[in-house]
PDB file of C-alpha atoms in Angstrom:
ATOM      1  CA  UNK A   1     -11.963   3.156 -10.233  1.00 96.00           C
ATOM      2  CA  UNK A   2      -9.757   6.135  -9.845  1.00 98.00           C
ATOM      3  CA  UNK A   3      -6.762   5.953 -12.432  1.00 98.00           C
ATOM      4  CA  UNK A   4      -3.934   7.623 -10.972  1.00 98.00           C
ATOM      5  CA  UNK A   5      -1.403   8.571 -13.335  1.00 98.00           C
ATOM      6  CA  UNK A   6       2.276   8.992 -12.814  1.00 97.00           C
ATOM      7  CA  UNK A   7       5.398   9.516 -14.923  1.00 87.00           C
ATOM      8  CA  UNK A   8       7.166   6.087 -15.238  1.00 88.00           C
ATOM      9  CA  UNK A   9      11.404   7.376 -15.086  1.00 95.00           C
ATOM     10  CA  UNK A  10      12.955  11.170 -14.259  1.00 95.00           C
ATOM     11  CA  UNK A  11      17.035  11.433 -13.335  1.00 96.00           C
ATOM     12  CA  UNK A  12      18.523  14.115 -11.179  1.00 96.00           C
ATOM     13  CA  UNK A  13      21.683  14.271 -10.158  1.00 96.00           C
ATOM     14  CA  UNK A  14      22.500  14.622  -6.552  1.00 96.00           C
ATOM     15  CA  UNK A  15      21.666  18.694  -4.150  1.00 97.00           C
ATOM     16  CA  UNK A  16      18.939  18.962  -6.633  1.00 97.00           C
ATOM     17  CA  UNK A  17      15.470  19.045  -6.743  1.00 97.00           C
ATOM     18  CA  UNK A  18      12.675  16.971  -8.071  1.00 97.00           C
ATOM     19  CA  UNK A  19       8.774  16.764  -8.086  1.00 97.00           C
ATOM     20  CA  UNK A  20       7.399  13.753  -8.937  1.00 97.00           C
ATOM     21  CA  UNK A  21       4.136  13.954 -10.314  1.00 97.00           C
ATOM     22  CA  UNK A  22       0.765  12.205  -9.246  1.00 98.00           C
ATOM     23  CA  UNK A  23      -3.109  13.403 -11.367  1.00 98.00           C
ATOM     24  CA  UNK A  24      -6.515  11.440 -10.873  1.00 98.00           C
ATOM     25  CA  UNK A  25      -8.794  10.454 -13.006  1.00 98.00           C
ATOM     26  CA  UNK A  26     -11.216  12.100 -10.258  1.00 98.00           C
ATOM     27  CA  UNK A  27     -11.343  14.376  -7.386  1.00 97.00           C
ATOM     28  CA  UNK A  28      -9.255  12.056  -4.282  1.00 97.00           C
ATOM     29  CA  UNK A  29     -10.112  15.656  -2.068  1.00 96.00           C
ATOM     30  CA  UNK A  30      -6.504  15.483  -0.288  1.00 97.00           C
ATOM     31  CA  UNK A  31      -6.486  11.660   0.342  1.00 97.00           C
ATOM     32  CA  UNK A  32      -3.507  11.266  -1.751  1.00 98.00           C
ATOM     33  CA  UNK A  33      -0.560   9.215   0.152  1.00 98.00           C
ATOM     34  CA  UNK A  34       2.724   8.776  -1.014  1.00 98.00           C
ATOM     35  CA  UNK A  35       5.655   5.138  -0.771  1.00 98.00           C
ATOM     36  CA  UNK A  36       9.294   4.793  -1.370  1.00 98.00           C
ATOM     37  CA  UNK A  37       9.850   1.462  -2.690  1.00 98.00           C
ATOM     38  CA  UNK A  38      13.433   0.251  -3.016  1.00 97.00           C
ATOM     39  CA  UNK A  39      14.209  -2.793  -4.471  1.00 95.00           C
ATOM     40  CA  UNK A  40      13.842  -5.739  -2.086  1.00 94.00           C
ATOM     41  CA  UNK A  41      11.928  -4.156   0.144  1.00 97.00           C
ATOM     42  CA  UNK A  42       8.766  -2.714   0.401  1.00 98.00           C
ATOM     43  CA  UNK A  43       7.153   0.403   0.315  1.00 98.00           C
ATOM     44  CA  UNK A  44       7.824   2.594   3.425  1.00 98.00           C
ATOM     45  CA  UNK A  45       4.412   5.900   4.046  1.00 98.00           C
ATOM     46  CA  UNK A  46       6.884   9.605   2.929  1.00 98.00           C
ATOM     47  CA  UNK A  47       3.530  11.651   3.245  1.00 98.00           C
ATOM     48  CA  UNK A  48      -0.511  11.079   3.921  1.00 98.00           C
ATOM     49  CA  UNK A  49      -2.850  13.329   3.115  1.00 97.00           C
ATOM     50  CA  UNK A  50      -1.341  14.879   0.607  1.00 97.00           C
ATOM     51  CA  UNK A  51       1.367  16.931   2.814  1.00 98.00           C
ATOM     52  CA  UNK A  52       1.656  15.593   5.882  1.00 98.00           C
ATOM     53  CA  UNK A  53       4.920  13.992   6.713  1.00 98.00           C
ATOM     54  CA  UNK A  54       5.021  10.675   8.443  1.00 97.00           C
ATOM     55  CA  UNK A  55       6.857   9.582  11.294  1.00 95.00           C
ATOM     56  CA  UNK A  56      11.044   9.335  11.025  1.00 96.00           C
ATOM     57  CA  UNK A  57      10.374  10.891   7.201  1.00 98.00           C
ATOM     58  CA  UNK A  58      13.615  13.059   6.788  1.00 97.00           C
ATOM     59  CA  UNK A  59      12.015  16.729   6.059  1.00 97.00           C
ATOM     60  CA  UNK A  60      13.788  16.724   2.224  1.00 97.00           C
ATOM     61  CA  UNK A  61      10.735  15.120   1.580  1.00 98.00           C
ATOM     62  CA  UNK A  62       7.491  16.949   0.745  1.00 98.00           C
ATOM     63  CA  UNK A  63       3.904  16.883  -0.902  1.00 98.00           C
ATOM     64  CA  UNK A  64       1.163  19.361  -1.892  1.00 98.00           C
ATOM     65  CA  UNK A  65      -1.979  19.040  -4.317  1.00 97.00           C
ATOM     66  CA  UNK A  66      -5.716  18.951  -3.843  1.00 95.00           C
ATOM     67  CA  UNK A  67      -8.420  17.097  -6.074  1.00 96.00           C
ATOM     68  CA  UNK A  68      -6.276  15.929  -8.890  1.00 98.00           C
ATOM     69  CA  UNK A  69      -3.303  16.684  -9.454  1.00 98.00           C
ATOM     70  CA  UNK A  70      -0.795  15.791  -6.632  1.00 98.00           C
ATOM     71  CA  UNK A  71       2.763  16.508  -6.259  1.00 98.00           C
ATOM     72  CA  UNK A  72       5.756  14.998  -4.125  1.00 98.00           C
ATOM     73  CA  UNK A  73       8.821  17.069  -4.090  1.00 98.00           C
ATOM     74  CA  UNK A  74      12.221  15.770  -2.699  1.00 98.00           C
ATOM     75  CA  UNK A  75      14.812  18.694  -1.751  1.00 96.00           C
ATOM     76  CA  UNK A  76      18.466  18.314  -2.263  1.00 97.00           C
ATOM     77  CA  UNK A  77      18.008  14.759  -2.958  1.00 98.00           C
ATOM     78  CA  UNK A  78      20.363  12.193  -1.807  1.00 97.00           C
ATOM     79  CA  UNK A  79      22.558   9.131  -3.340  1.00 95.00           C
ATOM     80  CA  UNK A  80      20.174   7.394  -0.882  1.00 95.00           C
ATOM     81  CA  UNK A  81      17.058   8.454  -2.432  1.00 97.00           C
ATOM     82  CA  UNK A  82      17.476   6.026  -5.756  1.00 97.00           C
ATOM     83  CA  UNK A  83      14.053   4.408  -4.967  1.00 98.00           C
ATOM     84  CA  UNK A  84       9.973   3.933  -7.169  1.00 98.00           C
ATOM     85  CA  UNK A  85       7.623   6.314  -5.465  1.00 98.00           C
ATOM     86  CA  UNK A  86       4.248   5.359  -5.921  1.00 98.00           C
ATOM     87  CA  UNK A  87       1.012   7.325  -5.065  1.00 98.00           C
ATOM     88  CA  UNK A  88      -2.375   6.109  -3.342  1.00 98.00           C
ATOM     89  CA  UNK A  89      -5.393   7.640  -2.910  1.00 98.00           C
ATOM     90  CA  UNK A  90      -8.081   6.734  -0.535  1.00 97.00           C
ATOM     91  CA  UNK A  91     -10.827   8.545  -0.886  1.00 97.00           C
ATOM     92  CA  UNK A  92     -12.595   6.825  -3.808  1.00 97.00           C
ATOM     93  CA  UNK A  93     -13.501   2.492  -3.282  1.00 95.00           C
ATOM     94  CA  UNK A  94     -11.540   1.288  -4.114  1.00 96.00           C
ATOM     95  CA  UNK A  95      -7.938   2.430  -3.512  1.00 97.00           C
ATOM     96  CA  UNK A  96      -5.804   2.522  -6.255  1.00 98.00           C
ATOM     97  CA  UNK A  97      -1.710   3.033  -6.589  1.00 98.00           C
ATOM     98  CA  UNK A  98      -0.700   4.774  -9.604  1.00 98.00           C
ATOM     99  CA  UNK A  99       2.229   2.583 -11.585  1.00 97.00           C
ATOM    100  CA  UNK A 100       5.045   3.902  -9.914  1.00 97.00           C
ATOM    101  CA  UNK A 101       8.193   7.041 -11.421  1.00 98.00           C
ATOM    102  CA  UNK A 102      11.514   5.395 -11.373  1.00 97.00           C
ATOM    103  CA  UNK A 103      14.019   8.264  -9.254  1.00 97.00           C
ATOM    104  CA  UNK A 104      17.451   7.441 -11.105  1.00 96.00           C
ATOM    105  CA  UNK A 105      20.909   9.490  -9.511  1.00 95.00           C
ATOM    106  CA  UNK A 106      23.121  10.712 -12.328  1.00 92.00           C
TER     107      UNK A 106
ATOM    108  CA  UNK B   1       7.407  -0.349  16.804  1.00 94.00           C
ATOM    109  CA  UNK B   2       5.046  -1.268  14.385  1.00 96.00           C
ATOM    110  CA  UNK B   3       6.239  -5.029  12.896  1.00 98.00           C
ATOM    111  CA  UNK B   4       3.972  -6.636  10.395  1.00 98.00           C
ATOM    112  CA  UNK B   5       4.930 -10.009   8.906  1.00 98.00           C
ATOM    113  CA  UNK B   6       3.285 -12.526   6.345  1.00 98.00           C
ATOM    114  CA  UNK B   7       3.061 -15.987   6.112  1.00 97.00           C
ATOM    115  CA  UNK B   8       1.564 -18.352   3.571  1.00 94.00           C
ATOM    116  CA  UNK B   9       2.037 -21.519   1.128  1.00 93.00           C
ATOM    117  CA  UNK B  10       4.715 -19.944  -1.038  1.00 92.00           C
ATOM    118  CA  UNK B  11       3.398 -22.063  -4.063  1.00 96.00           C
ATOM    119  CA  UNK B  12      -0.064 -23.579  -4.968  1.00 97.00           C
ATOM    120  CA  UNK B  13      -1.932 -25.000  -7.936  1.00 97.00           C
ATOM    121  CA  UNK B  14      -4.643 -23.323 -10.073  1.00 97.00           C
ATOM    122  CA  UNK B  15      -8.658 -23.262  -8.314  1.00 97.00           C
ATOM    123  CA  UNK B  16      -6.656 -23.694  -4.870  1.00 97.00           C
ATOM    124  CA  UNK B  17      -7.622 -21.255  -1.869  1.00 98.00           C
ATOM    125  CA  UNK B  18      -5.014 -19.101  -1.276  1.00 98.00           C
ATOM    126  CA  UNK B  19      -4.420 -18.638   2.995  1.00 98.00           C
ATOM    127  CA  UNK B  20      -2.650 -15.417   4.624  1.00 98.00           C
ATOM    128  CA  UNK B  21      -1.884 -14.777   7.806  1.00 98.00           C
ATOM    129  CA  UNK B  22      -0.034 -11.637   8.894  1.00 98.00           C
ATOM    130  CA  UNK B  23       1.318 -11.366  12.462  1.00 98.00           C
ATOM    131  CA  UNK B  24       2.174  -8.767  13.708  1.00 98.00           C
ATOM    132  CA  UNK B  25       3.195  -6.172  16.939  1.00 97.00           C
ATOM    133  CA  UNK B  26       3.025  -2.707  17.735  1.00 96.00           C
ATOM    134  CA  UNK B  27      -0.390  -1.897  17.713  1.00 95.00           C
ATOM    135  CA  UNK B  28      -3.859  -3.731  18.501  1.00 95.00           C
ATOM    136  CA  UNK B  29      -6.383  -4.591  16.664  1.00 96.00           C
ATOM    137  CA  UNK B  30      -8.457  -3.728  19.510  1.00 94.00           C
ATOM    138  CA  UNK B  31      -7.896  -0.329  19.614  1.00 93.00           C
ATOM    139  CA  UNK B  32     -10.405   1.890  18.082  1.00 93.00           C
ATOM    140  CA  UNK B  33      -9.513   3.011  14.525  1.00 93.00           C
ATOM    141  CA  UNK B  34      -7.182   1.072  13.548  1.00 95.00           C
ATOM    142  CA  UNK B  35      -7.437  -1.564  10.430  1.00 97.00           C
ATOM    143  CA  UNK B  36      -4.822  -4.259   8.836  1.00 98.00           C
ATOM    144  CA  UNK B  37      -4.793  -3.637   4.700  1.00 98.00           C
ATOM    145  CA  UNK B  38      -3.829  -6.179   2.410  1.00 98.00           C
ATOM    146  CA  UNK B  39      -1.897  -5.463  -1.055  1.00 98.00           C
ATOM    147  CA  UNK B  40      -0.925  -6.752  -3.213  1.00 98.00           C
ATOM    148  CA  UNK B  41       2.377  -6.158  -6.524  1.00 98.00           C
ATOM    149  CA  UNK B  42       1.923  -8.893  -9.473  1.00 97.00           C
ATOM    150  CA  UNK B  43       4.051  -7.799 -12.768  1.00 94.00           C
ATOM    151  CA  UNK B  44       0.515  -6.951 -14.264  1.00 90.00           C
ATOM    152  CA  UNK B  45      -1.651  -4.680 -12.364  1.00 93.00           C
ATOM    153  CA  UNK B  46       1.142  -3.078  -9.951  1.00 96.00           C
ATOM    154  CA  UNK B  47       0.279  -2.590  -6.179  1.00 98.00           C
ATOM    155  CA  UNK B  48      -3.125  -3.880  -6.499  1.00 98.00           C
ATOM    156  CA  UNK B  49      -5.660  -2.934  -2.883  1.00 98.00           C
ATOM    157  CA  UNK B  50      -7.174  -5.996  -1.694  1.00 98.00           C
ATOM    158  CA  UNK B  51      -9.092  -5.799   1.463  1.00 97.00           C
ATOM    159  CA  UNK B  52      -9.244  -4.142   5.550  1.00 98.00           C
ATOM    160  CA  UNK B  53     -10.302  -5.191   8.107  1.00 98.00           C
ATOM    161  CA  UNK B  54     -11.148  -2.503  11.389  1.00 97.00           C
ATOM    162  CA  UNK B  55     -11.536  -2.770  14.491  1.00 96.00           C
ATOM    163  CA  UNK B  56     -14.774  -3.224  14.708  1.00 96.00           C
ATOM    164  CA  UNK B  57     -14.604  -5.714  11.889  1.00 96.00           C
ATOM    165  CA  UNK B  58     -16.028  -3.776  10.075  1.00 96.00           C
ATOM    166  CA  UNK B  59     -14.582  -5.212   6.711  1.00 96.00           C
ATOM    167  CA  UNK B  60     -13.823  -3.495   2.494  1.00 95.00           C
ATOM    168  CA  UNK B  61     -13.097  -5.335  -0.574  1.00 95.00           C
ATOM    169  CA  UNK B  62     -11.612  -5.075  -3.565  1.00 96.00           C
ATOM    170  CA  UNK B  63     -14.961  -5.139  -5.613  1.00 94.00           C
ATOM    171  CA  UNK B  64     -13.197  -6.808  -8.784  1.00 93.00           C
ATOM    172  CA  UNK B  65     -11.976 -10.054  -5.761  1.00 91.00           C
ATOM    173  CA  UNK B  66     -14.687  -9.329  -3.836  1.00 75.00           C
ATOM    174  CA  UNK B  67     -16.712 -12.530  -3.954  1.00 89.00           C
ATOM    175  CA  UNK B  68     -13.059 -14.917  -3.646  1.00 96.00           C
ATOM    176  CA  UNK B  69     -11.750 -12.646  -0.604  1.00 97.00           C
ATOM    177  CA  UNK B  70     -12.379 -13.593   2.949  1.00 97.00           C
ATOM    178  CA  UNK B  71     -10.857 -11.360   6.240  1.00 97.00           C
ATOM    179  CA  UNK B  72     -10.413 -12.396   9.272  1.00 97.00           C
ATOM    180  CA  UNK B  73      -8.797 -11.001  12.585  1.00 97.00           C
ATOM    181  CA  UNK B  74      -7.894 -12.570  15.991  1.00 97.00           C
ATOM    182  CA  UNK B  75      -7.437  -9.818  18.387  1.00 96.00           C
ATOM    183  CA  UNK B  76      -5.708 -12.295  21.396  1.00 96.00           C
ATOM    184  CA  UNK B  77      -3.529 -13.309  19.496  1.00 97.00           C
ATOM    185  CA  UNK B  78      -2.373 -10.160  17.117  1.00 97.00           C
ATOM    186  CA  UNK B  79      -2.732 -11.975  13.724  1.00 98.00           C
ATOM    187  CA  UNK B  80      -5.191 -11.270  10.621  1.00 98.00           C
ATOM    188  CA  UNK B  81      -6.289 -13.386   7.824  1.00 98.00           C
ATOM    189  CA  UNK B  82      -6.667 -12.973   3.953  1.00 98.00           C
ATOM    190  CA  UNK B  83      -8.040 -15.851   2.112  1.00 98.00           C
ATOM    191  CA  UNK B  84      -8.494 -16.013  -1.836  1.00 98.00           C
ATOM    192  CA  UNK B  85      -9.969 -18.541  -4.167  1.00 97.00           C
ATOM    193  CA  UNK B  86      -9.999 -19.859  -6.571  1.00 96.00           C
ATOM    194  CA  UNK B  87      -7.169 -18.657  -7.985  1.00 97.00           C
ATOM    195  CA  UNK B  88      -4.688 -18.251 -11.479  1.00 96.00           C
ATOM    196  CA  UNK B  89      -1.225 -17.156 -12.344  1.00 96.00           C
ATOM    197  CA  UNK B  90      -2.898 -14.275 -12.141  1.00 95.00           C
ATOM    198  CA  UNK B  91      -3.076 -14.177  -8.887  1.00 97.00           C
ATOM    199  CA  UNK B  92       1.092 -14.747  -8.590  1.00 97.00           C
ATOM    200  CA  UNK B  93       2.927 -11.586  -6.748  1.00 98.00           C
ATOM    201  CA  UNK B  94       4.015 -10.366  -3.044  1.00 98.00           C
ATOM    202  CA  UNK B  95       1.213 -10.156  -0.494  1.00 98.00           C
ATOM    203  CA  UNK B  96       2.009  -7.338   2.144  1.00 98.00           C
ATOM    204  CA  UNK B  97      -0.590  -6.713   4.859  1.00 98.00           C
ATOM    205  CA  UNK B  98      -0.242  -2.579   6.506  1.00 98.00           C
ATOM    206  CA  UNK B  99      -1.259  -1.355   9.337  1.00 98.00           C
ATOM    207  CA  UNK B 100      -4.384   1.444   8.155  1.00 96.00           C
ATOM    208  CA  UNK B 101      -5.056   4.675  10.069  1.00 89.00           C
ATOM    209  CA  UNK B 102      -8.990   4.782   9.923  1.00 93.00           C
ATOM    210  CA  UNK B 103      -8.507   8.577   9.155  1.00 92.00           C
ATOM    211  CA  UNK B 104      -6.028   9.217   6.661  1.00 90.00           C
ATOM    212  CA  UNK B 105      -6.297   6.077   4.798  1.00 94.00           C
ATOM    213  CA  UNK B 106      -3.258   5.745   4.300  1.00 97.00           C
ATOM    214  CA  UNK B 107      -1.108   2.466   4.825  1.00 98.00           C
ATOM    215  CA  UNK B 108       0.989   3.558   7.912  1.00 97.00           C
ATOM    216  CA  UNK B 109       3.462   0.383   7.626  1.00 98.00           C
ATOM    217  CA  UNK B 110       4.191  -2.694   6.021  1.00 98.00           C
ATOM    218  CA  UNK B 111       4.959  -6.178   6.241  1.00 98.00           C
ATOM    219  CA  UNK B 112       7.910  -7.882   4.624  1.00 98.00           C
ATOM    220  CA  UNK B 113       5.886  -8.606   1.863  1.00 98.00           C
ATOM    221  CA  UNK B 114       5.569 -12.700   0.607  1.00 98.00           C
ATOM    222  CA  UNK B 115       5.734 -14.120  -2.767  1.00 98.00           C
ATOM    223  CA  UNK B 116       3.022 -16.240  -3.555  1.00 98.00           C
ATOM    224  CA  UNK B 117       3.317 -18.004  -7.113  1.00 98.00           C
ATOM    225  CA  UNK B 118       0.529 -20.156  -8.906  1.00 97.00           C
ATOM    226  CA  UNK B 119       1.352 -22.591 -10.958  1.00 95.00           C
ATOM    227  CA  UNK B 120       0.436 -26.057 -12.079  1.00 90.00           C
TER     228      UNK B 120
END
């Protein structure tokens, strides 16, 4: 299976820019997607196919990358962005998810 | 507006069969390129992809659970179903159904999830 590696946690101050990385153990083309999960809630799609903003998602969120290295950027970060962020690839079978990056606000 | 909701038994015993229902609105599995995906979240493995059923009744399963999984749909009633046979404590977790996009492979919308506990 394709392993997706994310850093476990980040802490930033409101108004700053933050980049969350996801590295795949093998190429996934551009078929990387990003989700936000707040405590007690279901995940919510933010970015699909590496760089496409999902419907209703603020433009503060953006995605980039291809192949094995991908980045989710939030600029500027707001207090409401406190959550865990997951990447998911759908290029190789089976679909796999990263373990998540917990974003905390200072 | 897309909405999905999972329902299931809550608690079951080892070796029983888990049956989950996903009731949805805002889209149809009779429409081309639509799918319902099943994902679970456990303390042991985090988010884990289980299976997808597509509008044309094509089905994809995670090979690690393939032999234990069954997915089906009732297009007329906007429902999808997941069965997992011979459950054990490792199957304890929150189960989500999602609307899935055929072209991107992303899980566009998620249900609120249903908690399933396997315990003797």
